[in-house]
CSV table of C-alpha atoms in Angstrom, one decimal:
chain,number,residue,atom,x,y,z
A,1,MET,CA,21.3,-1.5,-10.6
A,2,VAL,CA,18.5,-3.9,-11.6
A,3,ARG,CA,16.4,-2.8,-8.6
A,4,LEU,CA,17.3,0.9,-9.1
A,5,PHE,CA,16.0,0.9,-12.7
A,6,TYR,CA,13.0,-1.1,-11.8
A,7,TYR,CA,11.9,1.4,-9.2
A,8,LEU,CA,12.7,4.3,-11.5
A,9,SER,CA,10.2,2.7,-14.0
A,10,MET,CA,7.6,2.1,-11.2
A,11,SER,CA,7.6,5.9,-10.5
A,12,LEU,CA,5.1,6.1,-13.3
A,13,GLN,CA,2.5,5.1,-10.7
A,14,ALA,CA,2.9,8.6,-9.1
A,15,PHE,CA,1.3,10.1,-12.2
A,16,LEU,CA,-1.6,7.6,-12.8
A,17,LEU,CA,-4.2,9.9,-11.2
A,18,TYR,CA,-3.2,12.7,-13.7
A,19,TYR,CA,-3.1,10.2,-16.6
A,20,LEU,CA,-6.6,9.0,-15.8
A,21,HIS,CA,-7.9,12.6,-15.6
A,22,ASP,CA,-6.0,14.3,-18.4
A,23,GLY,CA,-5.2,11.4,-20.8
A,24,ILE,CA,-8.3,9.1,-20.5
A,25,GLY,CA,-10.8,11.8,-19.4
A,26,VAL,CA,-12.1,10.1,-16.3
A,27,GLU,CA,-14.1,12.5,-14.3
A,28,ASN,CA,-14.0,10.6,-11.0
A,29,ALA,CA,-10.3,9.8,-11.4
A,30,GLU,CA,-9.6,9.5,-7.6
A,31,GLU,CA,-12.2,6.7,-7.1
A,32,THR,CA,-11.2,5.0,-10.3
A,33,LEU,CA,-7.6,5.0,-9.2
A,34,VAL,CA,-8.4,3.4,-5.9
A,35,ILE,CA,-10.4,0.6,-7.6
A,36,LEU,CA,-7.6,0.2,-10.2
A,37,VAL,CA,-4.8,-0.1,-7.6
A,38,MET,CA,-6.8,-2.4,-5.3
A,39,THR,CA,-7.7,-4.7,-8.2
A,40,SER,CA,-4.1,-4.7,-9.5
A,41,GLN,CA,-2.6,-5.4,-6.0
A,42,LEU,CA,-5.1,-8.2,-5.2
A,43,VAL,CA,-4.5,-10.0,-8.5
A,44,GLY,CA,-0.8,-9.5,-8.0
A,45,ALA,CA,-1.0,-11.1,-4.5
A,46,LEU,CA,-2.6,-14.2,-6.1
A,47,VAL,CA,0.4,-14.8,-8.3
A,48,THR,CA,3.3,-14.4,-5.8
A,49,VAL,CA,3.4,-18.0,-4.6
A,50,PRO,CA,2.9,-19.7,-8.0
A,51,ILE,CA,5.5,-17.5,-9.7
A,52,GLY,CA,7.9,-18.2,-6.8
A,53,LEU,CA,7.4,-22.0,-7.3
A,54,ILE,CA,7.9,-21.6,-11.0
A,55,SER,CA,11.2,-19.6,-10.5
A,56,ASP,CA,12.4,-22.3,-8.0
A,57,ASN,CA,12.0,-24.9,-10.7
A,58,PHE,CA,13.0,-23.0,-13.9
A,59,GLY,CA,15.4,-20.2,-12.7
A,60,ARG,CA,15.0,-16.6,-12.0
A,61,LYS,CA,16.7,-14.5,-14.6
A,62,ASP,CA,14.6,-15.5,-17.6
A,63,ILE,CA,11.4,-14.9,-15.6
A,64,LEU,CA,12.7,-11.4,-14.6
A,65,PHE,CA,13.8,-10.5,-18.1
A,66,GLY,CA,10.4,-11.6,-19.5
A,67,THR,CA,8.5,-9.7,-16.8
A,68,CYS,CA,10.5,-6.5,-17.6
A,69,ILE,CA,9.7,-6.9,-21.3
A,70,PHE,CA,6.0,-7.6,-20.5
A,71,GLU,CA,5.9,-4.4,-18.3
A,72,ALA,CA,7.4,-2.4,-21.2
A,73,MET,CA,4.7,-3.7,-23.5
A,74,ILE,CA,2.0,-2.6,-20.9
A,75,TYR,CA,3.5,0.9,-20.8
A,76,GLY,CA,3.5,1.0,-24.5
A,77,LEU,CA,-0.2,0.1,-24.6
A,78,PHE,CA,-1.0,2.8,-22.0
A,79,MET,CA,0.5,5.3,-24.5
A,80,VAL,CA,-2.4,4.8,-26.9
A,81,PHE,CA,-4.9,6.1,-24.3
A,82,PRO,CA,-7.3,3.2,-24.5
A,83,PRO,CA,-10.8,3.1,-23.1
A,84,LEU,CA,-11.1,2.7,-19.3
A,85,TRP,CA,-12.0,-1.0,-19.5
A,86,VAL,CA,-8.7,-1.6,-21.3
A,87,VAL,CA,-6.9,0.5,-18.7
A,88,PHE,CA,-8.4,-1.9,-16.1
A,89,ALA,CA,-7.2,-4.9,-18.0
A,90,LEU,CA,-3.7,-3.5,-18.4
A,91,SER,CA,-3.6,-2.7,-14.7
A,92,ILE,CA,-4.4,-6.3,-13.9
A,93,CYS,CA,-1.7,-7.4,-16.2
A,94,TYR,CA,0.6,-4.9,-14.6
A,95,GLY,CA,-0.3,-6.2,-11.1
A,96,ILE,CA,0.6,-9.7,-12.2
A,97,ALA,CA,3.9,-8.5,-13.7
A,98,ASN,CA,4.8,-6.3,-10.8
A,99,ALA,CA,4.1,-9.0,-8.2
A,100,SER,CA,6.1,-11.5,-10.3
A,101,LEU,CA,9.0,-9.2,-10.6
A,102,MET,CA,9.1,-8.3,-6.9
A,103,THR,CA,8.8,-12.0,-5.8
A,104,VAL,CA,11.4,-13.4,-8.2
A,105,GLU,CA,13.8,-10.4,-7.8
A,106,TYR,CA,13.8,-10.9,-4.0
A,107,ALA,CA,14.5,-14.6,-4.5
A,108,LEU,CA,17.4,-13.8,-6.9
A,109,ALA,CA,18.8,-11.3,-4.4
A,110,CYS,CA,18.7,-13.9,-1.7
A,111,ASP,CA,20.3,-16.5,-4.0
A,112,THR,CA,23.2,-14.3,-5.0
A,113,LEU,CA,24.2,-12.6,-1.8
A,114,PRO,CA,28.0,-12.4,-1.7
A,115,SER,CA,28.3,-13.5,1.9
A,116,LYS,CA,25.7,-15.2,4.0
A,117,GLY,CA,27.3,-13.7,7.1
A,118,ALA,CA,26.5,-10.1,5.9
A,119,THR,CA,22.9,-10.8,4.8
A,120,ALA,CA,21.4,-7.7,6.4
A,121,ARG,CA,24.0,-5.3,5.1
A,122,ASP,CA,23.7,-6.7,1.6
A,123,LEU,CA,19.9,-6.6,1.6
A,124,GLY,CA,20.2,-3.1,3.0
A,125,LEU,CA,22.2,-2.0,0.0
A,126,TRP,CA,19.6,-3.7,-2.2
A,127,GLY,CA,17.0,-1.7,-0.4
A,128,VAL,CA,18.8,1.6,-0.9
A,129,ALA,CA,18.5,1.0,-4.7
A,130,ALA,CA,14.7,0.7,-4.3
A,131,PHE,CA,14.7,3.9,-2.2
A,132,LEU,CA,16.8,5.8,-4.7
A,133,GLY,CA,14.7,4.7,-7.7
A,134,GLY,CA,11.4,5.5,-5.9
A,135,SER,CA,12.8,8.9,-4.9
A,136,PHE,CA,14.5,10.0,-8.1
A,137,GLY,CA,11.9,8.6,-10.5
A,138,PRO,CA,9.3,11.2,-9.7
A,139,LEU,CA,12.1,13.9,-9.6
A,140,ILE,CA,12.9,13.0,-13.2
A,141,MET,CA,9.4,12.3,-14.5
A,142,GLY,CA,7.7,15.3,-12.9
A,143,PRO,CA,9.7,17.9,-14.7
A,144,VAL,CA,9.5,15.9,-18.0
A,145,LEU,CA,5.7,15.8,-17.7
A,146,HIS,CA,5.6,19.6,-17.0
A,147,ILE,CA,8.0,20.5,-19.8
A,148,VAL,CA,6.6,18.2,-22.5
A,149,GLY,CA,3.0,18.2,-21.4
A,150,TYR,CA,2.5,21.8,-20.5
A,151,GLN,CA,-0.5,23.5,-22.1
A,152,PRO,CA,-1.1,27.2,-21.7
A,153,ASP,CA,-4.4,28.1,-20.2
A,154,SER,CA,-5.1,24.5,-19.0
A,155,THR,CA,-4.6,22.6,-15.8
A,156,ALA,CA,-4.3,19.4,-17.7
A,157,TYR,CA,-1.2,18.0,-19.2
A,158,SER,CA,-1.1,17.0,-22.9
A,159,LYS,CA,-1.0,13.4,-24.1
A,160,GLU,CA,2.5,14.0,-25.4
A,161,GLY,CA,3.6,14.6,-21.8
A,162,TYR,CA,2.3,11.2,-20.7
A,163,ILE,CA,3.8,9.6,-23.8
A,164,ALA,CA,7.2,11.0,-22.8
A,165,LEU,CA,6.7,9.5,-19.3
A,166,PHE,CA,5.8,6.1,-20.6
A,167,CYS,CA,8.8,6.2,-23.0
A,168,ILE,CA,11.1,6.9,-20.0
A,169,GLY,CA,9.4,4.1,-18.0
A,170,ILE,CA,10.0,1.8,-20.9
A,171,GLY,CA,13.7,2.7,-21.1
A,172,PHE,CA,14.1,2.1,-17.3
A,173,ILE,CA,12.3,-1.2,-17.2
A,174,VAL,CA,14.1,-2.5,-20.3
A,175,ALA,CA,17.4,-1.5,-18.8
A,176,SER,CA,16.4,-3.4,-15.7
A,177,GLY,CA,15.7,-6.5,-17.8
A,178,PHE,CA,19.0,-6.4,-19.6
A,179,LEU,CA,20.9,-5.7,-16.4
A,180,VAL,CA,19.4,-8.8,-14.7
A,181,LYS,CA,21.1,-10.9,-17.4
A,182,ALA,CA,24.5,-9.7,-16.0
A,183,VAL,CA,23.8,-10.9,-12.5
A,184,ARG,CA,26.0,-13.9,-11.6
A,185,GLY,CA,24.3,-17.0,-10.5
A,186,SER,CA,20.7,-18.3,-10.1
A,187,THR,CA,20.6,-19.2,-13.9
């Protein structure tokens, strides 16, 4: 369930292009999104090994819970539709949080497998949760953006529509954080 809710929240990424264009007013939203994503992913890649070492020494669940809360705060800051340079800073923070969460969550999954003899099956079930979250997230958020953000005589969605999406994302990521506390093992 932790992974399912995490990937449901990550589905916000499917709407970033529209957010940049409609919410922030970026004219070259496609190019900006490419730079944003590449920067976020590169910075995220730099933290995977250090955060893994930290989680090896201090436990996994507190790091995961803190990362979920940090991502919720980032989503909240996106809702104020800041200037583009702040969006870039938030995206870098998101990349760090996302990479941290993915690294430590995988380690937690490996630590808490019910049977070492059925590793592939158990990790397969874990993967299904990611697939379902990544699939159903846009199916939930797309209609919400359309219903809440619809503006007659406009191809852009309203800021209220994006606020609704970020609120849903916050709900999903906070649920993921609280659910991780219920996982048995790995402190």
